[in-house]
PDB file of C-alpha atoms in Angstrom:
ATOM      1  CA  MET A   1     130.343  36.709   5.299  1.00 47.00           C
ATOM      2  CA  ARG A   2     127.222  37.639   7.490  1.00 47.00           C
ATOM      3  CA  ASN A   3     124.165  39.665   5.482  1.00 49.00           C
ATOM      4  CA  ASN A   4     121.290  40.450   7.460  1.00 46.00           C
ATOM      5  CA  ILE A   5     117.973  38.849   7.400  1.00 44.00           C
ATOM      6  CA  VAL A   6     114.715  39.683   8.135  1.00 40.00           C
ATOM      7  CA  MET A   7     113.168  36.903  10.120  1.00 41.00           C
ATOM      8  CA  THR A   8     109.488  35.855   9.259  1.00 39.00           C
ATOM      9  CA  ALA A   9     107.444  33.799  11.478  1.00 38.00           C
ATOM     10  CA  ALA A  10     104.890  32.234   9.224  1.00 34.00           C
ATOM     11  CA  ALA A  11     106.653  29.824   7.980  1.00 38.00           C
ATOM     12  CA  GLY A  12     108.885  28.550  11.831  1.00 39.00           C
ATOM     13  CA  LEU A  13     112.330  30.740  11.009  1.00 43.00           C
ATOM     14  CA  THR A  14     111.786  31.840   7.179  1.00 41.00           C
ATOM     15  CA  ALA A  15     114.724  34.588   5.928  1.00 36.00           C
ATOM     16  CA  ALA A  16     115.322  37.088   2.971  1.00 33.00           C
ATOM     17  CA  LEU A  17     118.318  39.241   2.827  1.00 32.00           C
ATOM     18  CA  LEU A  18     117.916  42.681   3.028  1.00 34.00           C
ATOM     19  CA  SER A  19     119.777  44.789   0.585  1.00 28.00           C
ATOM     20  CA  SER A  20     122.523  46.140   2.627  1.00 30.00           C
ATOM     21  CA  THR A  21     125.665  43.486   3.496  1.00 31.00           C
ATOM     22  CA  ALA A  22     126.820  45.847   6.498  1.00 37.00           C
ATOM     23  CA  ALA A  23     127.620  43.812   8.970  1.00 46.00           C
ATOM     24  CA  MET A  24     126.056  43.079  12.568  1.00 59.00           C
ATOM     25  CA  ALA A  25     126.921  42.944  16.479  1.00 80.00           C
ATOM     26  CA  ASP A  26     126.561  39.890  17.796  1.00 91.00           C
ATOM     27  CA  PHE A  27     123.823  39.911  20.138  1.00 94.00           C
ATOM     28  CA  ASN A  28     123.104  37.940  23.424  1.00 96.00           C
ATOM     29  CA  ALA A  29     119.525  35.170  23.531  1.00 97.00           C
ATOM     30  CA  THR A  30     118.585  33.557  26.647  1.00 96.00           C
ATOM     31  CA  ALA A  31     117.866  29.777  26.615  1.00 96.00           C
ATOM     32  CA  THR A  32     114.826  28.254  27.834  1.00 94.00           C
ATOM     33  CA  THR A  33     115.621  25.548  28.517  1.00 93.00           C
ATOM     34  CA  ASP A  34     118.818  23.499  28.852  1.00 95.00           C
ATOM     35  CA  LEU A  35     120.212  23.795  25.326  1.00 97.00           C
ATOM     36  CA  ASN A  36     122.298  21.570  23.713  1.00 98.00           C
ATOM     37  CA  ILE A  37     125.594  23.550  21.621  1.00 98.00           C
ATOM     38  CA  ARG A  38     126.828  21.371  19.088  1.00 98.00           C
ATOM     39  CA  SER A  39     129.557  21.222  16.643  1.00 96.00           C
ATOM     40  CA  GLY A  40     127.407  21.336  13.718  1.00 96.00           C
ATOM     41  CA  PRO A  41     123.806  23.100  12.326  1.00 96.00           C
ATOM     42  CA  GLY A  42     121.553  19.626  13.254  1.00 95.00           C
ATOM     43  CA  PRO A  43     120.678  16.942  15.568  1.00 95.00           C
ATOM     44  CA  GLN A  44     122.881  14.202  13.818  1.00 94.00           C
ATOM     45  CA  TYR A  45     126.129  16.686  14.964  1.00 95.00           C
ATOM     46  CA  GLU A  46     127.825  15.924  18.512  1.00 95.00           C
ATOM     47  CA  VAL A  47     127.456  17.416  21.801  1.00 97.00           C
ATOM     48  CA  LEU A  48     130.417  19.752  22.657  1.00 97.00           C
ATOM     49  CA  GLY A  49     128.234  21.019  25.664  1.00 97.00           C
ATOM     50  CA  ALA A  50     125.114  23.033  27.085  1.00 98.00           C
ATOM     51  CA  ILE A  51     123.571  26.511  27.720  1.00 98.00           C
ATOM     52  CA  ALA A  52     122.093  26.396  31.161  1.00 96.00           C
ATOM     53  CA  ASN A  53     118.500  26.762  31.182  1.00 94.00           C
ATOM     54  CA  SER A  54     118.159  30.643  31.952  1.00 94.00           C
ATOM     55  CA  ASP A  55     121.530  31.613  30.896  1.00 97.00           C
ATOM     56  CA  THR A  56     122.669  33.966  28.234  1.00 97.00           C
ATOM     57  CA  ALA A  57     124.955  33.600  25.007  1.00 98.00           C
ATOM     58  CA  THR A  58     125.795  35.116  22.109  1.00 97.00           C
ATOM     59  CA  VAL A  59     124.777  34.276  19.108  1.00 97.00           C
ATOM     60  CA  LYS A  60     127.108  35.035  16.626  1.00 95.00           C
ATOM     61  CA  GLY A  61     123.931  35.252  13.309  1.00 94.00           C
ATOM     62  CA  CYS A  62     122.128  32.460  12.050  1.00 94.00           C
ATOM     63  CA  ILE A  63     121.350  29.959   8.892  1.00 94.00           C
ATOM     64  CA  GLU A  64     119.680  31.803   6.190  1.00 89.00           C
ATOM     65  CA  GLY A  65     115.924  29.757   6.035  1.00 89.00           C
ATOM     66  CA  SER A  66     116.779  27.514   8.497  1.00 92.00           C
ATOM     67  CA  LYS A  67     116.632  26.999  12.794  1.00 94.00           C
ATOM     68  CA  TRP A  68     120.085  26.845  13.703  1.00 97.00           C
ATOM     69  CA  CYS A  69     121.794  29.639  15.489  1.00 96.00           C
ATOM     70  CA  GLN A  70     125.306  29.989  16.245  1.00 97.00           C
ATOM     71  CA  VAL A  71     126.143  30.252  19.270  1.00 98.00           C
ATOM     72  CA  SER A  72     128.994  31.049  21.996  1.00 98.00           C
ATOM     73  CA  TYR A  73     128.451  29.982  26.149  1.00 98.00           C
ATOM     74  CA  ASN A  74     131.593  29.489  28.187  1.00 97.00           C
ATOM     75  CA  GLY A  75     133.941  29.579  26.199  1.00 96.00           C
ATOM     76  CA  THR A  76     132.454  26.655  23.922  1.00 98.00           C
ATOM     77  CA  THR A  77     131.339  27.670  20.623  1.00 97.00           C
ATOM     78  CA  GLY A  78     128.856  25.475  18.278  1.00 97.00           C
ATOM     79  CA  TRP A  79     125.225  25.647  16.827  1.00 98.00           C
ATOM     80  CA  SER A  80     122.208  25.788  19.059  1.00 98.00           C
ATOM     81  CA  TYR A  81     118.534  25.120  18.188  1.00 96.00           C
ATOM     82  CA  SER A  82     116.628  29.199  17.811  1.00 95.00           C
ATOM     83  CA  GLU A  83     113.588  27.964  19.121  1.00 94.00           C
ATOM     84  CA  TYR A  84     114.798  27.692  22.534  1.00 95.00           C
ATOM     85  CA  LEU A  85     116.626  31.052  22.258  1.00 96.00           C
ATOM     86  CA  SER A  86     115.137  34.075  23.103  1.00 95.00           C
ATOM     87  CA  ALA A  87     116.359  38.016  22.704  1.00 94.00           C
ATOM     88  CA  ASP A  88     114.973  41.337  22.674  1.00 92.00           C
ATOM     89  CA  PHE A  89     112.879  42.158  19.808  1.00 87.00           C
ATOM     90  CA  ASP A  90     111.525  45.689  19.378  1.00 84.00           C
ATOM     91  CA  GLY A  91     111.332  45.337  23.500  1.00 87.00           C
ATOM     92  CA  GLN A  92     110.112  42.012  23.631  1.00 88.00           C
ATOM     93  CA  GLN A  93     111.629  39.325  24.782  1.00 90.00           C
ATOM     94  CA  THR A  94     110.938  36.415  21.831  1.00 90.00           C
ATOM     95  CA  VAL A  95     112.273  33.603  20.791  1.00 92.00           C
ATOM     96  CA  ILE A  96     114.702  33.789  18.053  1.00 92.00           C
ATOM     97  CA  SER A  97     111.967  31.357  15.603  1.00 88.00           C
ATOM     98  CA  MET A  98     109.130  33.432  16.262  1.00 88.00           C
ATOM     99  CA  ALA A  99     110.902  36.649  16.104  1.00 83.00           C
ATOM    100  CA  PRO A 100     108.693  39.903  14.356  1.00 80.00           C
ATOM    101  CA  GLN A 101     108.971  40.513  10.527  1.00 78.00           C
ATOM    102  CA  THR A 102     110.678  43.899  12.034  1.00 78.00           C
ATOM    103  CA  ALA A 103     113.100  41.785  13.765  1.00 78.00           C
ATOM    104  CA  VAL A 104     116.903  41.608  11.962  1.00 80.00           C
ATOM    105  CA  VAL A 105     119.343  38.552  13.024  1.00 86.00           C
ATOM    106  CA  PRO A 106     122.874  38.590  10.948  1.00 87.00           C
ATOM    107  CA  VAL A 107     122.971  35.322   8.353  1.00 88.00           C
ATOM    108  CA  VAL A 108     125.921  33.589   9.142  1.00 92.00           C
ATOM    109  CA  GLU A 109     126.946  30.429   6.657  1.00 88.00           C
ATOM    110  CA  ASN A 110     127.256  26.691   6.567  1.00 84.00           C
ATOM    111  CA  ASN A 111     130.262  25.767   5.908  1.00 76.00           C
ATOM    112  CA  GLN A 112     130.455  22.509   6.594  1.00 66.00           C
ATOM    113  CA  ALA A 113     127.189  21.891   4.043  1.00 55.00           C
ATOM    114  CA  GLY A 114     129.813  22.583   0.974  1.00 43.00           C
ATOM    115  CA  THR A 115     132.570  20.031   1.362  1.00 39.00           C
ATOM    116  CA  ASN A 116     131.465  17.119   4.156  1.00 40.00           C
ATOM    117  CA  ALA A 117     128.476  17.691   5.588  1.00 45.00           C
ATOM    118  CA  THR A 118     128.617  14.888   7.725  1.00 43.00           C
ATOM    119  CA  VAL A 119     131.624  15.980   9.007  1.00 41.00           C
ATOM    120  CA  GLY A 120     131.580  15.940  12.871  1.00 47.00           C
ATOM    121  CA  ALA A 121     128.436  14.139  13.258  1.00 52.00           C
ATOM    122  CA  ALA A 122     126.885  11.016  14.296  1.00 54.00           C
ATOM    123  CA  GLY A 123     125.554   9.841  11.062  1.00 57.00           C
ATOM    124  CA  GLY A 124     122.245   8.098  10.884  1.00 64.00           C
ATOM    125  CA  ALA A 125     119.044  10.015   8.773  1.00 74.00           C
ATOM    126  CA  ILE A 126     116.867  12.256   9.547  1.00 80.00           C
ATOM    127  CA  ALA A 127     113.638  10.465  10.768  1.00 77.00           C
ATOM    128  CA  GLY A 128     110.670  12.970  11.721  1.00 83.00           C
ATOM    129  CA  ALA A 129     110.627  15.449  14.344  1.00 89.00           C
ATOM    130  CA  LEU A 130     110.606  16.695  17.469  1.00 91.00           C
ATOM    131  CA  ILE A 131     106.470  17.552  18.804  1.00 84.00           C
ATOM    132  CA  GLY A 132     106.498  21.065  20.688  1.00 72.00           C
ATOM    133  CA  GLY A 133     108.656  21.790  23.650  1.00 69.00           C
ATOM    134  CA  PRO A 134     109.209  25.264  25.804  1.00 64.00           C
ATOM    135  CA  VAL A 135     108.670  27.473  23.090  1.00 54.00           C
ATOM    136  CA  GLY A 136     106.726  30.269  22.288  1.00 40.00           C
ATOM    137  CA  ALA A 137     106.068  34.045  22.315  1.00 33.00           C
ATOM    138  CA  ALA A 138     104.423  34.660  25.444  1.00 36.00           C
ATOM    139  CA  ILE A 139     102.542  38.445  26.488  1.00 25.00           C
ATOM    140  CA  GLY A 140     105.270  39.860  28.936  1.00 35.00           C
ATOM    141  CA  GLY A 141     107.525  37.346  28.195  1.00 39.00           C
ATOM    142  CA  VAL A 142     109.085  34.249  27.029  1.00 41.00           C
ATOM    143  CA  ALA A 143     107.037  30.547  27.999  1.00 41.00           C
ATOM    144  CA  GLY A 144     108.860  28.596  29.986  1.00 42.00           C
ATOM    145  CA  ALA A 145     110.481  25.212  29.968  1.00 43.00           C
ATOM    146  CA  THR A 146     107.824  22.259  30.787  1.00 49.00           C
ATOM    147  CA  ALA A 147     108.584  20.858  34.275  1.00 55.00           C
ATOM    148  CA  GLY A 148     110.358  17.863  33.747  1.00 70.00           C
ATOM    149  CA  LEU A 149     111.555  15.702  36.727  1.00 75.00           C
ATOM    150  CA  THR A 150     112.292  17.020  40.247  1.00 67.00           C
ATOM    151  CA  ALA A 151     115.066  14.809  41.206  1.00 78.00           C
ATOM    152  CA  SER A 152     117.823  12.840  39.129  1.00 90.00           C
ATOM    153  CA  PRO A 153     116.905   9.816  38.287  1.00 96.00           C
ATOM    154  CA  PRO A 154     118.155   7.048  40.854  1.00 96.00           C
ATOM    155  CA  PRO A 155     121.655   5.545  39.773  1.00 97.00           C
ATOM    156  CA  THR A 156     120.213   2.247  38.760  1.00 98.00           C
ATOM    157  CA  VAL A 157     118.272   3.522  36.257  1.00 98.00           C
ATOM    158  CA  LYS A 158     120.994   5.551  34.489  1.00 97.00           C
ATOM    159  CA  THR A 159     122.895   2.539  34.837  1.00 98.00           C
ATOM    160  CA  TYR A 160     120.296   0.404  33.031  1.00 98.00           C
ATOM    161  CA  VAL A 161     119.622   3.008  30.237  1.00 98.00           C
ATOM    162  CA  THR A 162     123.893   2.836  29.505  1.00 97.00           C
ATOM    163  CA  GLU A 163     124.940  -0.788  29.459  1.00 98.00           C
ATOM    164  CA  ASN A 164     121.889  -1.533  27.546  1.00 98.00           C
ATOM    165  CA  ARG A 165     122.143   0.949  24.359  1.00 97.00           C
ATOM    166  CA  ILE A 166     120.044   0.986  21.420  1.00 96.00           C
ATOM    167  CA  ASP A 167     120.324   2.247  18.300  1.00 95.00           C
ATOM    168  CA  PRO A 168     119.888   6.440  18.162  1.00 95.00           C
ATOM    169  CA  VAL A 169     116.902   7.881  16.319  1.00 96.00           C
ATOM    170  CA  TYR A 170     117.228  10.642  14.447  1.00 96.00           C
ATOM    171  CA  LEU A 171     115.003  13.896  14.829  1.00 95.00           C
ATOM    172  CA  GLU A 172     114.668  17.167  13.575  1.00 93.00           C
ATOM    173  CA  GLY A 173     114.381  19.615  16.004  1.00 94.00           C
ATOM    174  CA  GLU A 174     116.702  19.213  19.990  1.00 95.00           C
ATOM    175  CA  VAL A 175     116.082  17.081  22.744  1.00 95.00           C
ATOM    176  CA  VAL A 176     114.825  19.488  25.341  1.00 94.00           C
ATOM    177  CA  VAL A 177     113.167  18.727  28.641  1.00 94.00           C
ATOM    178  CA  GLY A 178     109.284  18.839  27.342  1.00 93.00           C
ATOM    179  CA  ALA A 179     109.444  17.827  23.683  1.00 94.00           C
ATOM    180  CA  GLY A 180     107.117  15.219  22.736  1.00 95.00           C
ATOM    181  CA  VAL A 181     108.355  12.205  20.675  1.00 96.00           C
ATOM    182  CA  PRO A 182     106.737  11.144  17.464  1.00 95.00           C
ATOM    183  CA  ASP A 183     104.111   8.047  17.849  1.00 95.00           C
ATOM    184  CA  THR A 184     106.924   6.390  15.132  1.00 94.00           C
ATOM    185  CA  VAL A 185     109.420   6.512  17.078  1.00 96.00           C
ATOM    186  CA  LYS A 186     109.730   2.970  19.854  1.00 97.00           C
ATOM    187  CA  LEU A 187     109.774   3.364  23.881  1.00 98.00           C
ATOM    188  CA  TYR A 188     112.025   0.898  25.666  1.00 98.00           C
ATOM    189  CA  PRO A 189     110.380   0.221  29.299  1.00 98.00           C
ATOM    190  CA  VAL A 190     113.032   0.423  32.232  1.00 98.00           C
ATOM    191  CA  PRO A 191     112.719  -2.587  34.769  1.00 97.00           C
ATOM    192  CA  ASP A 192     111.024  -1.193  37.891  1.00 96.00           C
ATOM    193  CA  TYR A 193     110.489   2.390  36.250  1.00 97.00           C
ATOM    194  CA  GLU A 194     107.668   4.712  35.878  1.00 96.00           C
ATOM    195  CA  TYR A 195     109.788   6.191  32.737  1.00 97.00           C
ATOM    196  CA  GLN A 196     110.492   4.791  29.995  1.00 98.00           C
ATOM    197  CA  TYR A 197     113.443   5.412  27.460  1.00 98.00           C
ATOM    198  CA  VAL A 198     114.820   6.248  24.316  1.00 98.00           C
ATOM    199  CA  TYR A 199     118.288   7.361  22.227  1.00 98.00           C
ATOM    200  CA  ILE A 200     117.381  10.159  20.284  1.00 97.00           C
ATOM    201  CA  ASN A 201     119.982  12.052  18.713  1.00 96.00           C
ATOM    202  CA  GLY A 202     122.850  10.962  19.929  1.00 95.00           C
ATOM    203  CA  GLN A 203     121.256  11.328  23.329  1.00 97.00           C
ATOM    204  CA  PRO A 204     119.168   8.462  25.602  1.00 98.00           C
ATOM    205  CA  VAL A 205     115.442  10.805  27.180  1.00 98.00           C
ATOM    206  CA  LEU A 206     113.355   9.017  29.561  1.00 98.00           C
ATOM    207  CA  VAL A 207     110.043   9.441  28.192  1.00 97.00           C
ATOM    208  CA  GLU A 208     106.839   9.677  29.788  1.00 96.00           C
ATOM    209  CA  ALA A 209     104.715   6.812  27.835  1.00 96.00           C
ATOM    210  CA  GLY A 210     101.474   8.199  27.745  1.00 95.00           C
ATOM    211  CA  THR A 211     102.294  11.585  26.512  1.00 95.00           C
ATOM    212  CA  ARG A 212     105.101  11.055  25.273  1.00 96.00           C
ATOM    213  CA  GLN A 213     107.186  13.694  27.059  1.00 95.00           C
ATOM    214  CA  ILE A 214     110.634  13.690  27.634  1.00 96.00           C
ATOM    215  CA  VAL A 215     111.283  14.415  30.973  1.00 96.00           C
ATOM    216  CA  TYR A 216     114.894  13.773  31.729  1.00 96.00           C
ATOM    217  CA  VAL A 217     117.860  14.038  29.580  1.00 96.00           C
ATOM    218  CA  TYR A 218     121.491  12.653  30.261  1.00 96.00           C
ATOM    219  CA  ARG A 219     123.981  14.623  29.316  1.00 90.00           C
TER     220      ARG A 219
END
């Protein structure tokens, strides 16, 4: 069942139920970066696919008090992080997590919460949060994604990263180019290469050590 909620930006993505219980229709949202679709509402769930940067997905609704929304894209239905999805609110494109107080967004329930929260999850405790990323409402539109690598890394880098797999770290948020990795997360060098690597939320990523920003996500 869906209820209507008011999305309030004051505390990130908080929600208050409206008195009406009428269901709202699905709505469209645009990905502000290449954005994972996961099997459940959290970074520990497996990746089913990804919404391409600037592509449009259908949003079924969002969990009350959460930044995770149920989406459908190219035949895949799952969960995406709302900080990287923008929609038309009051005539202005704004990321869902920063929607104006007057915006009304349908609520969906987390059906996995009451049964087995680890179903479909890769496992691992949440150890912190990713920092920033291509998020934020801008005048006249949504801020674009932070630039990553202009070309794919050499095949030798992918070979090294996949053959030298390390235990993943799970961080709240989503693995996207431009997101910052906390200082508490250890980065690992790649021989004869300028970027370091780490596995975050089940995915290998390349990180610029000086800024600790993700510059590439292997999918």
